[in-house]
Each structure stands twice: as structure tokens, then as C-alpha cells.
CSV table of C-alpha atoms and ligand atoms in Angstrom, one decimal:
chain,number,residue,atom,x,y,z
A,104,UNK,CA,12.6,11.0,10.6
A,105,UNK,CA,11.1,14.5,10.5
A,106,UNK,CA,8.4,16.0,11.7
A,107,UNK,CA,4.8,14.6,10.2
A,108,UNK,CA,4.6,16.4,6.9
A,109,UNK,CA,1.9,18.9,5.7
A,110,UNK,CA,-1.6,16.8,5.0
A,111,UNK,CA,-3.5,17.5,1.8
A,112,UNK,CA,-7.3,17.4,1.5
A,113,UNK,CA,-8.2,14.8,-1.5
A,114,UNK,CA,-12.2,15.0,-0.7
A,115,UNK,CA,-13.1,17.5,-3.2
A,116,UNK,CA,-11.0,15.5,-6.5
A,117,UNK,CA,-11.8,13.1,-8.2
A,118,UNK,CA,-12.6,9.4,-7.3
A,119,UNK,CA,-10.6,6.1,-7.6
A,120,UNK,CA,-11.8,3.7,-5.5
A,121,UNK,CA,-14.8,3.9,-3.5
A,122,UNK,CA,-16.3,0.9,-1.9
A,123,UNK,CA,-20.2,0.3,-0.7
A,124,UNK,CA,-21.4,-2.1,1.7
A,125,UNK,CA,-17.9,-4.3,0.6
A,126,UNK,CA,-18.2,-7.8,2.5
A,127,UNK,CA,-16.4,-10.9,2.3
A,128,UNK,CA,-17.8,-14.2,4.4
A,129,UNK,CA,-15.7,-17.0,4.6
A,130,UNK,CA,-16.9,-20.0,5.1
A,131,UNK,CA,-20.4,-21.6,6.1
A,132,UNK,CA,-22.5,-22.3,9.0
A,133,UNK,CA,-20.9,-22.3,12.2
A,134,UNK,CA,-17.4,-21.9,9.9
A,135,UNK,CA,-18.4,-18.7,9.1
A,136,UNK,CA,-16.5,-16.0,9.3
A,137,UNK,CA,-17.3,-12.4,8.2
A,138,UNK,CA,-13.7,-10.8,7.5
A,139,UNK,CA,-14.8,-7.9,6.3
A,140,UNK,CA,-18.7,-6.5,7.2
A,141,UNK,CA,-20.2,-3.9,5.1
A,142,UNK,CA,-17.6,-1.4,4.6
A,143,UNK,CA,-17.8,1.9,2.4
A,144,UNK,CA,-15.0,3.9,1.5
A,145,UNK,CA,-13.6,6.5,-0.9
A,146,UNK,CA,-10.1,6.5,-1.8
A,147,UNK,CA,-9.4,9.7,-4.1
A,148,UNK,CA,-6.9,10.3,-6.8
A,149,UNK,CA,-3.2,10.9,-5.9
A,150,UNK,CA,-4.8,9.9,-2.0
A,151,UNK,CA,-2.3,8.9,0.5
A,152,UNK,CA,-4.8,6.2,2.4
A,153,UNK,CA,-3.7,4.0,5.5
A,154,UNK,CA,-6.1,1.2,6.9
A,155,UNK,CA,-4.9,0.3,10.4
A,156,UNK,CA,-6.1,-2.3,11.9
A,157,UNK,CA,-5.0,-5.3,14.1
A,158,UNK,CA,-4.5,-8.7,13.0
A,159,UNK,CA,-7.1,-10.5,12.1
A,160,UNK,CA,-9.4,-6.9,11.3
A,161,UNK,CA,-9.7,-7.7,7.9
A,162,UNK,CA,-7.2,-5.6,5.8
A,163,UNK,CA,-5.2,-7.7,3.3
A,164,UNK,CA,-8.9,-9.3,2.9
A,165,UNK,CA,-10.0,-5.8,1.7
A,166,UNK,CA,-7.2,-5.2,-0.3
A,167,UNK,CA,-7.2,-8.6,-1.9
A,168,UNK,CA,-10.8,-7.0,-3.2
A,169,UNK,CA,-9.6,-4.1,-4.1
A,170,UNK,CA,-6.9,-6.1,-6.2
A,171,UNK,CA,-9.4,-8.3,-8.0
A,172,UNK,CA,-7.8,-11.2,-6.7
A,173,UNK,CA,-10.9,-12.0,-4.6
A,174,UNK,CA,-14.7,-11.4,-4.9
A,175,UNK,CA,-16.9,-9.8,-2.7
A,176,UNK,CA,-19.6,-11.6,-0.8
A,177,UNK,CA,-22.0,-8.6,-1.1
A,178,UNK,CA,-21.9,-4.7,-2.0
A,179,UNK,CA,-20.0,-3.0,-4.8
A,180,UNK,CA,-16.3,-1.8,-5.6
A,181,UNK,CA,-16.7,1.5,-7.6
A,182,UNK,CA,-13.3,2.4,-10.2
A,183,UNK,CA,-13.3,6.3,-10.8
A,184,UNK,CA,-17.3,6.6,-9.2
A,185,UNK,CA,-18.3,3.7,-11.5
A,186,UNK,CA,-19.1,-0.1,-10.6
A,187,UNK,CA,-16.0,-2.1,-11.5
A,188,UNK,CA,-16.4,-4.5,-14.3
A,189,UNK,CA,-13.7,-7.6,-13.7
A,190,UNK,CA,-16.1,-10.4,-15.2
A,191,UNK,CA,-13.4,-11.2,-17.9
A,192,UNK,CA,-10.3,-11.8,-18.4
A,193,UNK,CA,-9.5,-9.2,-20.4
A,194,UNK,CA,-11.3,-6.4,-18.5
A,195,UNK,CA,-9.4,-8.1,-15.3
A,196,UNK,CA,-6.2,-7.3,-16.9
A,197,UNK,CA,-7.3,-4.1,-18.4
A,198,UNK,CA,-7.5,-3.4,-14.4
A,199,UNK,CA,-4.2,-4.6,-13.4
A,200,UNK,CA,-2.7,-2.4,-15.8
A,201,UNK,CA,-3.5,0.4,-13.6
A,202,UNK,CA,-3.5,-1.2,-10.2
A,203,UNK,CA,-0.1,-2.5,-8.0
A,204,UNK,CA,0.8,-4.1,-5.0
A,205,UNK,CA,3.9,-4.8,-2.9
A,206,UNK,CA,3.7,-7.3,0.3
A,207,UNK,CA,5.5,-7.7,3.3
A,208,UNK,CA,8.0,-10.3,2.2
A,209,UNK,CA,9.0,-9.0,-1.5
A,210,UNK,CA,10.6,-12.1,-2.0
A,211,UNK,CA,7.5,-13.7,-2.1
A,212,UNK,CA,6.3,-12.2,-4.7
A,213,UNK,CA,9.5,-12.7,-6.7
A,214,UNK,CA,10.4,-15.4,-9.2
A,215,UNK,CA,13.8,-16.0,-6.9
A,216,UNK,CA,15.1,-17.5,-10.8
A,217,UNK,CA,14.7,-14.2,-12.2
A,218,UNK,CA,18.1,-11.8,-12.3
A,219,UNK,CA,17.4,-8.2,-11.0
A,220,UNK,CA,17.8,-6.7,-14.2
A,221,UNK,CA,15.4,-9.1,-16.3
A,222,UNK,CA,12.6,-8.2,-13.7
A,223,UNK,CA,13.5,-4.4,-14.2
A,224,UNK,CA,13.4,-4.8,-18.0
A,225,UNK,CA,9.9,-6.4,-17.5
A,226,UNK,CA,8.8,-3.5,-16.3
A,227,UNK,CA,9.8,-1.2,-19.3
A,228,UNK,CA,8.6,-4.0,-21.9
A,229,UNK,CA,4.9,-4.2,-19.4
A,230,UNK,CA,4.8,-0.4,-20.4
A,231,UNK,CA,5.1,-0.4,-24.0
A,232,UNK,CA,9.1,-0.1,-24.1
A,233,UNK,CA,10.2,-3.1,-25.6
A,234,UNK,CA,11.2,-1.5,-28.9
A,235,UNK,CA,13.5,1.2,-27.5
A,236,UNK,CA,17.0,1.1,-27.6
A,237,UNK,CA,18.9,-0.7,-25.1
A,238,UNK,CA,21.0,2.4,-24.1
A,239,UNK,CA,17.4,4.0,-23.2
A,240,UNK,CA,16.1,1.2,-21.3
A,241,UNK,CA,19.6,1.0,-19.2
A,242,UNK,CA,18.7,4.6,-18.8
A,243,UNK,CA,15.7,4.3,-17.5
A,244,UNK,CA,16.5,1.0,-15.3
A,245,UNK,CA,19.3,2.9,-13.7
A,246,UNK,CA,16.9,6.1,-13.0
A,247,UNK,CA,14.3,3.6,-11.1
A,248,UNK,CA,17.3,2.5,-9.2
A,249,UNK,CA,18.7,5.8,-8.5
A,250,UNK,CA,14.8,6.6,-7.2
A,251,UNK,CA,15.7,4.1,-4.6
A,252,UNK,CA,19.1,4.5,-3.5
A,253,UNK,CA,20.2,1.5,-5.4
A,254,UNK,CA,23.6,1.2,-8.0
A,255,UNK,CA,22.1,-0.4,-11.1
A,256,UNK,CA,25.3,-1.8,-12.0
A,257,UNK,CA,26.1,-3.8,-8.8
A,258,UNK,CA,22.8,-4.9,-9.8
A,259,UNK,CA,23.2,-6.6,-13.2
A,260,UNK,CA,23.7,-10.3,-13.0
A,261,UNK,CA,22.4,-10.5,-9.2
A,262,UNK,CA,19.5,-13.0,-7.9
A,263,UNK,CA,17.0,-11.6,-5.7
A,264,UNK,CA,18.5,-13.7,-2.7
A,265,UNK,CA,21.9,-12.0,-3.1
A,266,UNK,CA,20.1,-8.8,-1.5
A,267,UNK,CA,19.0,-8.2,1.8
A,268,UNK,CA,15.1,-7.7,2.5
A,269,UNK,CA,15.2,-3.9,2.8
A,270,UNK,CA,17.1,-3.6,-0.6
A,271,UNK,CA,14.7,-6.1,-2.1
A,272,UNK,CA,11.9,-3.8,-0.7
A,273,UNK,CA,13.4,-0.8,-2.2
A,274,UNK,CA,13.9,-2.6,-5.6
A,275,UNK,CA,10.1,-3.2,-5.5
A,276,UNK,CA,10.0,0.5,-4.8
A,277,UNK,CA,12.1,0.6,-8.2
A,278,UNK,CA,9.3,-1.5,-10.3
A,279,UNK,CA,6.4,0.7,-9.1
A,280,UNK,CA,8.3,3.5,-10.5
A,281,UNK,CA,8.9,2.0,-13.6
A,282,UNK,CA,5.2,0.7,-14.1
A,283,UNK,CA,3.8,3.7,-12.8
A,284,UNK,CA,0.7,2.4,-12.2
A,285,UNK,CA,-2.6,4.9,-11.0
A,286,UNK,CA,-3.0,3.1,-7.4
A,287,UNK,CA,-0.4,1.2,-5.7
A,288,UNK,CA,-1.7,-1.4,-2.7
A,289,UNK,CA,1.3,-1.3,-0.1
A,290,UNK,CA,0.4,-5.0,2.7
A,291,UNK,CA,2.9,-4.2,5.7
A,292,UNK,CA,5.9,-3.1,3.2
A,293,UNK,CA,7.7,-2.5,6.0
A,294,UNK,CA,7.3,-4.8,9.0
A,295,UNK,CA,10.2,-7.3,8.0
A,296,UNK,CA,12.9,-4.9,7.7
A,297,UNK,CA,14.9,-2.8,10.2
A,298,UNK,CA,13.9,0.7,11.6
A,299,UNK,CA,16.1,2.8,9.4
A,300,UNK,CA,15.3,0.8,6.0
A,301,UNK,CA,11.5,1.5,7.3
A,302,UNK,CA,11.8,4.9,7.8
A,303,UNK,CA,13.6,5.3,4.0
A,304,UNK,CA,11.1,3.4,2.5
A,305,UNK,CA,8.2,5.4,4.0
A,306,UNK,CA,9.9,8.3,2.6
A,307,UNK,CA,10.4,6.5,-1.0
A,308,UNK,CA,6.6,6.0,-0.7
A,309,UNK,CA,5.7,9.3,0.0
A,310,UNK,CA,8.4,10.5,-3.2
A,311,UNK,CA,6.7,8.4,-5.5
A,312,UNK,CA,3.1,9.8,-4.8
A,313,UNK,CA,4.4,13.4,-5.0
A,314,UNK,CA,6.4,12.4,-7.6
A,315,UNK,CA,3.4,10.3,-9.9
A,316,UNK,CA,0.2,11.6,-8.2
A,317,UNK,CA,-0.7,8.0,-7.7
A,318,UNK,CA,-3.2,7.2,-4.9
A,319,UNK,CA,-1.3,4.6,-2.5
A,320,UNK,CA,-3.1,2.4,-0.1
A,321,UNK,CA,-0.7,1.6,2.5
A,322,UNK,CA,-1.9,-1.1,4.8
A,323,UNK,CA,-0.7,-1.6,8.9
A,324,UNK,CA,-1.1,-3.0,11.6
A,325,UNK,CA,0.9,0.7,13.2
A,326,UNK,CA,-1.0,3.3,13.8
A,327,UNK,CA,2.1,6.0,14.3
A,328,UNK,CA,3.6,4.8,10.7
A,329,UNK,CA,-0.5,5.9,9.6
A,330,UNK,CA,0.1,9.0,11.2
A,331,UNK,CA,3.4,10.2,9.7
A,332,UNK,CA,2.3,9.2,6.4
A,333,UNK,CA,-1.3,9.2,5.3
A,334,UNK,CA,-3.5,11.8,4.6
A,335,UNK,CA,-5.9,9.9,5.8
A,336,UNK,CA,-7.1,6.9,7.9
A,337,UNK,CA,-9.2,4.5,7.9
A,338,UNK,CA,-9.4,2.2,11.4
A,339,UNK,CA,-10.5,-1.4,10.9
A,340,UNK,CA,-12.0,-3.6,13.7
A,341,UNK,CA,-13.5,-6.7,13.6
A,342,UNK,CA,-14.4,-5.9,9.6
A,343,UNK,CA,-15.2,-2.9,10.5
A,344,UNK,CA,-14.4,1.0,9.7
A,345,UNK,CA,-14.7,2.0,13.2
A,346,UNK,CA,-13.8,5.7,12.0
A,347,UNK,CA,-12.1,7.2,9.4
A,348,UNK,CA,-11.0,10.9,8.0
A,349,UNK,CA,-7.8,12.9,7.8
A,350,UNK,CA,-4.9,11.3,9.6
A,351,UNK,CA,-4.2,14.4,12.3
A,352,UNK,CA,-8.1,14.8,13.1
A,353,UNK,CA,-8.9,10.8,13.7
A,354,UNK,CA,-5.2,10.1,15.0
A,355,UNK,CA,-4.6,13.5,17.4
A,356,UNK,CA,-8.5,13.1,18.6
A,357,UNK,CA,-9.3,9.9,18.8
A,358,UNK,CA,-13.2,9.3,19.3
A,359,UNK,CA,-13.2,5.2,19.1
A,360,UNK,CA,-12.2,3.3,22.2
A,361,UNK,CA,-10.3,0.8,19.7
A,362,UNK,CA,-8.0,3.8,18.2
A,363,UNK,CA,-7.2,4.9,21.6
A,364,UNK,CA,-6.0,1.5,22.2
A,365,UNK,CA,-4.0,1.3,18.9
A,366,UNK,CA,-2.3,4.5,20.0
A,367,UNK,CA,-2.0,3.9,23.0
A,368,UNK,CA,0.2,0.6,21.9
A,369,UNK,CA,2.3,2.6,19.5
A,370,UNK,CA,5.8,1.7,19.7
A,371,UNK,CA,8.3,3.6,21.5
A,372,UNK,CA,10.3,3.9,18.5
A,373,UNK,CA,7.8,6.3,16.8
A,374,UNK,CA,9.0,9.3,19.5
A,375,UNK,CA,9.8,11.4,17.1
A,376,UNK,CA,6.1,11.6,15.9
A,377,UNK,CA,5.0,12.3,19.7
A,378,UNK,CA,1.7,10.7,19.9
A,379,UNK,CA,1.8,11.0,23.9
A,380,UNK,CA,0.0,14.2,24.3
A,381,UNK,CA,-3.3,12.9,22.5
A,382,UNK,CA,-6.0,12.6,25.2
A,383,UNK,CA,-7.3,9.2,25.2
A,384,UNK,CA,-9.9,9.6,27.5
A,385,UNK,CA,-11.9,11.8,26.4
A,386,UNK,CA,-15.8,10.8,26.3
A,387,UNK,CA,-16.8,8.3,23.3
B,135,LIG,N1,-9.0,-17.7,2.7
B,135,LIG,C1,-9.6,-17.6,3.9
B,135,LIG,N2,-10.4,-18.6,4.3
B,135,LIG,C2,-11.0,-18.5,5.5
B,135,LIG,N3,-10.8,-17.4,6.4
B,135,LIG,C3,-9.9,-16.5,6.0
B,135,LIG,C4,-9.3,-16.5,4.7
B,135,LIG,N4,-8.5,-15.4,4.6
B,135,LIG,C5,-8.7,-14.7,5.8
B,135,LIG,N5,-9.6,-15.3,6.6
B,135,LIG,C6,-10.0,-14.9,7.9
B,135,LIG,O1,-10.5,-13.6,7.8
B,135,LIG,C7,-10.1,-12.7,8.9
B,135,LIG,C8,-9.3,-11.5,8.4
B,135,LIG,O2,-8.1,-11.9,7.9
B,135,LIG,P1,-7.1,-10.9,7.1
B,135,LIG,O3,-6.0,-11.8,6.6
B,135,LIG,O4,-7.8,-10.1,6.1
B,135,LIG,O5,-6.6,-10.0,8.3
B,135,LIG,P2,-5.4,-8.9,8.4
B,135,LIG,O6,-6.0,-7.7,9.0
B,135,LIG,O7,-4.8,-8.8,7.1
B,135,LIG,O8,-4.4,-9.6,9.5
B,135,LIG,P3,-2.8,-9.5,9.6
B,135,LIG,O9,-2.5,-8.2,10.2
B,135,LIG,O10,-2.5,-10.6,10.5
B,135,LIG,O11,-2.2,-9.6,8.2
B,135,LIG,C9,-9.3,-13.6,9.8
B,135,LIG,O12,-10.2,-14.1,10.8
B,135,LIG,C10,-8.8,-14.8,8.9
B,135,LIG,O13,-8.7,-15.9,9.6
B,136,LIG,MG1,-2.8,-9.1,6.5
């Protein structure tokens, strides 16, 4: 992989999701537990965000929030600077038509009955295309798979469990840029597959924002894949936003004792984005 690549500042643009005082207690009594505590946060349009955290800090809690999939215990979840309004059905899937995810294991997310191309046609029907031609919507299927280093045809007629994860990852890649939603929620894409596929993905990731503008959440537990990709960071503790701001100013001077640990756990195979010299002892 290449050097980290030029940041962009989003904090003058316009708002997509901004969170305020976002909690979410499970449990009661001595049960309880408070996965995420009174967070606030303001993810921008076309934004490349990265909450890194360890396990157990509260992320794919957050982002099951920001999904509508769960409710929060207290504070607010603002959509484009205004209070997000999910109380019905409809205006729940009025959301999801703008919002995405992709998880660690994409076959989990994946009806395993479901032929590659019938997922991939989904997508085009999901947007409005089920009248075009079938010569168009080939078109277009074999594009998305282009996008993503996949041969549509070797595709056609396959089950998901006929490809390995990484190309399973990348064909989720492929449905994003179909749907072409406005925010995409990225949980760990890329801790079940190899180095190499991790790096590509990444890179597919980055494509797509440039490509879209969409604003990408990317979630991990990794604080050097945070630092090659995002423009900026958000560190979760304990529930918590310990800090948070663009990815070379909170990654390359650390002020929290808990990022100076994450870095200072970062993989060996990250070298090439040489977070070594960054001076983790300077004064809280
Ligand atoms: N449905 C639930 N019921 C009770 N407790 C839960 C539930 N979901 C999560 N928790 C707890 O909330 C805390 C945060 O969990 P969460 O899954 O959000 O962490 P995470 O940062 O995504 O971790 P990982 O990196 O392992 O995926 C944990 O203590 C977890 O046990
Ligand atoms: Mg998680």
C-alpha cells in the first residue's frame, strides 16, 4: 500500500449525521451495562469517518443506532442537522433508502440461496431499474463488478459459498456501488480476510467515496487501518469518545493515554504507514 493519502477537511460542509448525548444501557440493575455513554458526534457529507475502539468500547452498538436497527436509551441522532424521525415504518424505510452497511462476515448478511447475479439484479430493481432492458442491467451488473475486480460472467449462476470471503467482500463492495446509497456503515469489513484482499478493499472503499461522495463510516478495532484511511477519527473507550478530529492530528499526536496504547499495539504489518515515530509520551 502507498503512502497515507491527502486528508480533506469536511467541517465546514454540510451535515449528515450528527449525534447528541447518544446512549444505549443494556440491561437493569446490577445487569446494567452502559455500551455507549453520552456521545456527540458529527459526521459530514462525503466524510471518510473511522471509530476505533477496542472490543467491547461500544462501536457496532453505535452503529446499530446509527442504522435504526436499535434505539437510543437517551439523546438525539440528527439526519442532515435535523432530529431523525424513524417512528414508522415507512419513514424507517424512507431512511434505509439512503443508509448501508456491510459486516465483517458478508456471508452473514447473505441469503446463501440467493445466486450472485439475482442479488446484483436486486440492487438495480431497489433503485428504480426494474423496467430497463436486460442488456442495460447486464451492463450495469458487469460495471459494479468491474468496480471491484470481479468477472461478471464467472459470476452468473454461482452461490455465494462458491467464493472465497475476500471476493464475497468485494462483491458487497459491488452492491454498494450499485445502490449508491448517501452513507455507507463499514463493521470490521476487513478483519476476516487476508492482508492483500484487506489492503484492496480499503482502496475499493476509498474509490467509491471519491467516486459517489458518500460519507462512509468505517468501524475498527485497528488504529493504523484509521490512519491510512479516514479523514477523521473518532476513539472509543468504555462508550466513550475519548478524542476525536482529523486522522493525522489525533493519530500522529496522540493526547489520550488509551490512543497511545492503541497505537502503540498496531500491528507490525502496517509498516508501511510508519506509526513508530509518534511520541507517545508526551504529557496528557
Ligand atoms: N444486545 C445486548 N445486550 C446486552 N449487552 C450488549 C448487547 N449488545 C452489546 N452489549 C454489550 O455492550 C458492550 C459494547 O458491545 P459492542 O458490541 O457495541 O462492542 P464493539 O466495540 O462492537 O466490540 P467488538 O470489537 O468486539 O465488535 C459490551 O459490553 C457488550 O457486551
Ligand atoms: Mg463490534
Amino acid at each position: 500500500m502507498n503512502e497515507p493519502r491527502v486528508r480533506r477537511d469536511f467541517s465546514d460542509g454540510p451535515l449528515c449525521l450528527s449525534g447528541r448525548g447518544v446512549t444505549k444501557v443494556f440491561g437493569l440493575g446490577d445487569k446494567k451495562t452502559v455500551a455507549v455513554d453520552h456521545v456527540d458526534f458529527d459526521f459530514h457529507e462525503g466524510e471518510f469517518v473511522s471509530i476505533v475502539g477496542e472490543s467491547g468500547s461500544g462501536k457496532t452498538t453505535l452503529s446499530k443506532m446509527l442504522l435504526g436497527l436499535l434505539n437510543p436509551t437517551e439523546g438525539e441522532i440528527l439526519f442532515q442537522g435535523k432530529p431523525r424521525d424513524i417512528s414508522s415504518g415507512r419513514k424507517k424505510r424512507e431512511y434505509w433508502k439512503g443508509i448501508q452497511a456491510i459486516f465483517q462476515d458478508p456471508f452473514s448478511s447473505y441469503n446463501v440461496f440467493h445466486k450472485i447475479d439475482s442479488v446484483l439484479l436486486d440492487c438495480i430493481n431497489m433503485r428504480g431499474g426494474r423496467a430497463l432492458s436486460r442488456e442495460k442491467k447486464i451492463e450495469m451488473m458487469t460495471e459494479a463488478c468491474s468496480f471491484v475486480n470481479l468477472k461478471f460472467a464467472e459470476l452468473t449462476n454461482k452461490y455465494p459459498f462458491e467464493l472465497s470471503g475476500g471476493q464475497m467482500q468485494r462483491l458487497m463492495i459491488a452492491r454498494i456501488f450499485l445502490l449508491k446509497p448517501r452513507i455507507l456503515l463499514a463493521d470490521e469489513p476487513t478483519s476476516m480476510v487476508d492482508a492483500c484482499s484487506r489492503a484492496t478493499i480499503l482502496d475499493m472503499l476509498l474509490e467509491l467515496r471519491n467516486e459517489t461522495g458518500m460519507t462512509i463510516i468505517f468501524i475498527t478495532h485497528d488504529i493504523g487501518l484509521a490512519y491510512y484511511i479516514s479523514d477523521t477519527v473518532y476513539i472509543m473507550e468504555h462508550g466513550r469518545f475519548v478524542e476525536s478530529g482529523p486522522a493525522d492530528k489525533v493519530i500522529l499526536n496522540p493526547q489520550a493515554a488509551y490512543t497511545k496504547r492503541l497505537i502503540s499495539d498496531v500491528p507490525k504489518i502496517h509498516e508501511e504507514w510508519d506509526l513508530s515515530t509518534v511520541d507517545l509520551k508526551a504529557e496528557e
